[in-house]
C-alpha positions as semicolon CSV with decimal commas, in nm:
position;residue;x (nm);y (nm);z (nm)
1;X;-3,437;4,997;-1,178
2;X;-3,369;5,132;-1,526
3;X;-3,021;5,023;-1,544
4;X;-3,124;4,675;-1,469
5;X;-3,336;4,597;-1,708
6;X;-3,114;4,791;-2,003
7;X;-2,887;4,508;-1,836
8;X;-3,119;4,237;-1,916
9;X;-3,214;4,353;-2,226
10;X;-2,835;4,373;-2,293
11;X;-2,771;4,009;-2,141
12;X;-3,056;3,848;-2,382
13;X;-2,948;4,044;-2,679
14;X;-2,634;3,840;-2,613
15;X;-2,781;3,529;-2,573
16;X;-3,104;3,542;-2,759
17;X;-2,940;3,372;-3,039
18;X;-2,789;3,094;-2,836
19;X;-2,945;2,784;-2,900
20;X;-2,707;2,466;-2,868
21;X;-2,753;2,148;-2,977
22;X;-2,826;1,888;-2,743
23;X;-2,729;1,574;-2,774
24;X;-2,955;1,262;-2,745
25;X;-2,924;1,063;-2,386
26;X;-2,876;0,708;-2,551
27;X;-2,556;0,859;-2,675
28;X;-2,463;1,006;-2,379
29;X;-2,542;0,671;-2,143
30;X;-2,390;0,433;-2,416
31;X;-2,055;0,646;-2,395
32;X;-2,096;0,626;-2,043
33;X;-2,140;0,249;-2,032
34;X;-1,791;0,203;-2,268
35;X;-1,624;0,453;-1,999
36;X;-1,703;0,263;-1,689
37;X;-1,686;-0,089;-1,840
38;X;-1,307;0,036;-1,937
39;X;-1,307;0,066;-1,596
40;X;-1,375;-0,260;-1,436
41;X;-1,089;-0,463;-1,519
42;X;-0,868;-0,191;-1,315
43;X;-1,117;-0,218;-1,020
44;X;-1,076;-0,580;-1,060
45;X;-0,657;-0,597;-1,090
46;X;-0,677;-0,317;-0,764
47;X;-0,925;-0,583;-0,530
48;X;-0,674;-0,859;-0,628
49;X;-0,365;-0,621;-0,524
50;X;-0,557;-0,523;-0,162
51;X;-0,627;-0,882;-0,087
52;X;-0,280;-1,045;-0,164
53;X;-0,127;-0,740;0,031
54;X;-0,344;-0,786;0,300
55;X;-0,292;-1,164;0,317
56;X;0,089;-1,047;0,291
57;X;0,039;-0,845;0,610
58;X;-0,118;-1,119;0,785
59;X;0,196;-1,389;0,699
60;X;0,421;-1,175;0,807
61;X;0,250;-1,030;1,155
62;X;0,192;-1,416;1,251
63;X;0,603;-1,469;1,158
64;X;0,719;-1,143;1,316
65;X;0,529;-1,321;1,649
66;X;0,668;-1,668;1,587
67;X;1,038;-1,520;1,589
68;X;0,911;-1,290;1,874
69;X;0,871;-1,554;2,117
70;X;1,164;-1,793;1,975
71;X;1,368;-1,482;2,020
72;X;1,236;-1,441;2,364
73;X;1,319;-1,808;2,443
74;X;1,659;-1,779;2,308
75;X;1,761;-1,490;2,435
76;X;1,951;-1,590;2,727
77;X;2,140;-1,906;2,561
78;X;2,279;-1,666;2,305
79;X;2,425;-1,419;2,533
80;X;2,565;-1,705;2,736
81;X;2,694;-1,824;2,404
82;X;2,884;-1,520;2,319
83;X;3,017;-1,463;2,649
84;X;3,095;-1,810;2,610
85;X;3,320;-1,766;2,295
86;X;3,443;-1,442;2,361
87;X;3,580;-1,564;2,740
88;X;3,736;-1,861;2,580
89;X;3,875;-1,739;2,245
90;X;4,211;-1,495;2,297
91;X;4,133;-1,405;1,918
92;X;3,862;-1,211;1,974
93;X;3,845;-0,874;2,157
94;X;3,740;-0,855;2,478
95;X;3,444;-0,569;2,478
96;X;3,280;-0,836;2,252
97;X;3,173;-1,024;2,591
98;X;3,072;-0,670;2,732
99;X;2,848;-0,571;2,423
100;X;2,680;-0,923;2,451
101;X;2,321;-0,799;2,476
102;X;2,378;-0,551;2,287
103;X;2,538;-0,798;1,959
104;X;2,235;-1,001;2,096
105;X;1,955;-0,769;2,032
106;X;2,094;-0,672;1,732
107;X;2,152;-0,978;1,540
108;X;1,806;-1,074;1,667
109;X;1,665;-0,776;1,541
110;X;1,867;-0,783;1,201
111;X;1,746;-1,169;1,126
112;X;1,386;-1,099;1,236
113;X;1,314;-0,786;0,986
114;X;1,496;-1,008;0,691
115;X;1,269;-1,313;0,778
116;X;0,939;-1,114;0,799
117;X;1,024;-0,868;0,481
118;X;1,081;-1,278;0,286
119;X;0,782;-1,388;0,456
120;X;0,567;-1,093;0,325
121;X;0,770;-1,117;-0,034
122;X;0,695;-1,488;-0,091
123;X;0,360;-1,399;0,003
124;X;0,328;-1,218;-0,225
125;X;0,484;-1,353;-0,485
126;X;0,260;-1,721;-0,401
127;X;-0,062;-1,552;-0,427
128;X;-0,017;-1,365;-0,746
129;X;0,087;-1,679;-0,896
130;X;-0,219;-1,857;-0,756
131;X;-0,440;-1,587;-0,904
132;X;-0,332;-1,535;-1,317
């Protein structure tokens, strides 16, 4: 019980003596105010950014499913189209008509992810231009 309170007379012998200065609260909320009305035009340019990416999104989901189902549709006239050419044509190699759904699916695949990543840049690219 001693020690403590030669503790606490120790502890405010330190800080007996400290007195700091406050400062006023108008200064404090006007620096504040400056700090968060830096602030807003960032907020603003990041709102803008969300809703032409999200817009962005949408264009190129409803593309992706357009090309989905004309894909789907087209499917079998293409592989009957390069069976076609690779039956008839002695220039080019025979596994060609073998790999037919395969060369299918691929160039299918290949032309859909290059039309929905332009779909989603043009997007893009339209609705920041719509916005400045």
């Amino acid at each position: 019980m001693i020690m403590k309170k030669t503790e606490e007379d120790k502890f405010n012998a330190l800080f007996g003596d400290f007195n700091p200065e406050m400062k006023s609260d108008n200064l404090f909320m006007s620096r504040l105010e400056n700090k968060l009305a830096t602030l807003e035009p960032v907020k603003s340019q990041i709102e803008k950014a969300h809703r032409s990416n999200r817009l962005a999104v949408i264009v190129a989901a409803v593309t992706g499913s357009i090309f989905g189902v004309i894909g789907a549709v087209c499917y079998p006239f293409i592989i009957s189209f390069i069976s076609a050419i690779s039956s008839t044509s002695a220039s080019l190699p025979s596994w060609i008509g073998e790999y037919a759904t395969s060369i299918t699916w691929g160039t299918v695949g290949i032309i859909g992810i290059i039309l929905i990543m332009t779909a989603y840049d043009i997007t893009l690219l339209a609705t920041r231009r719509v916005e400045k």
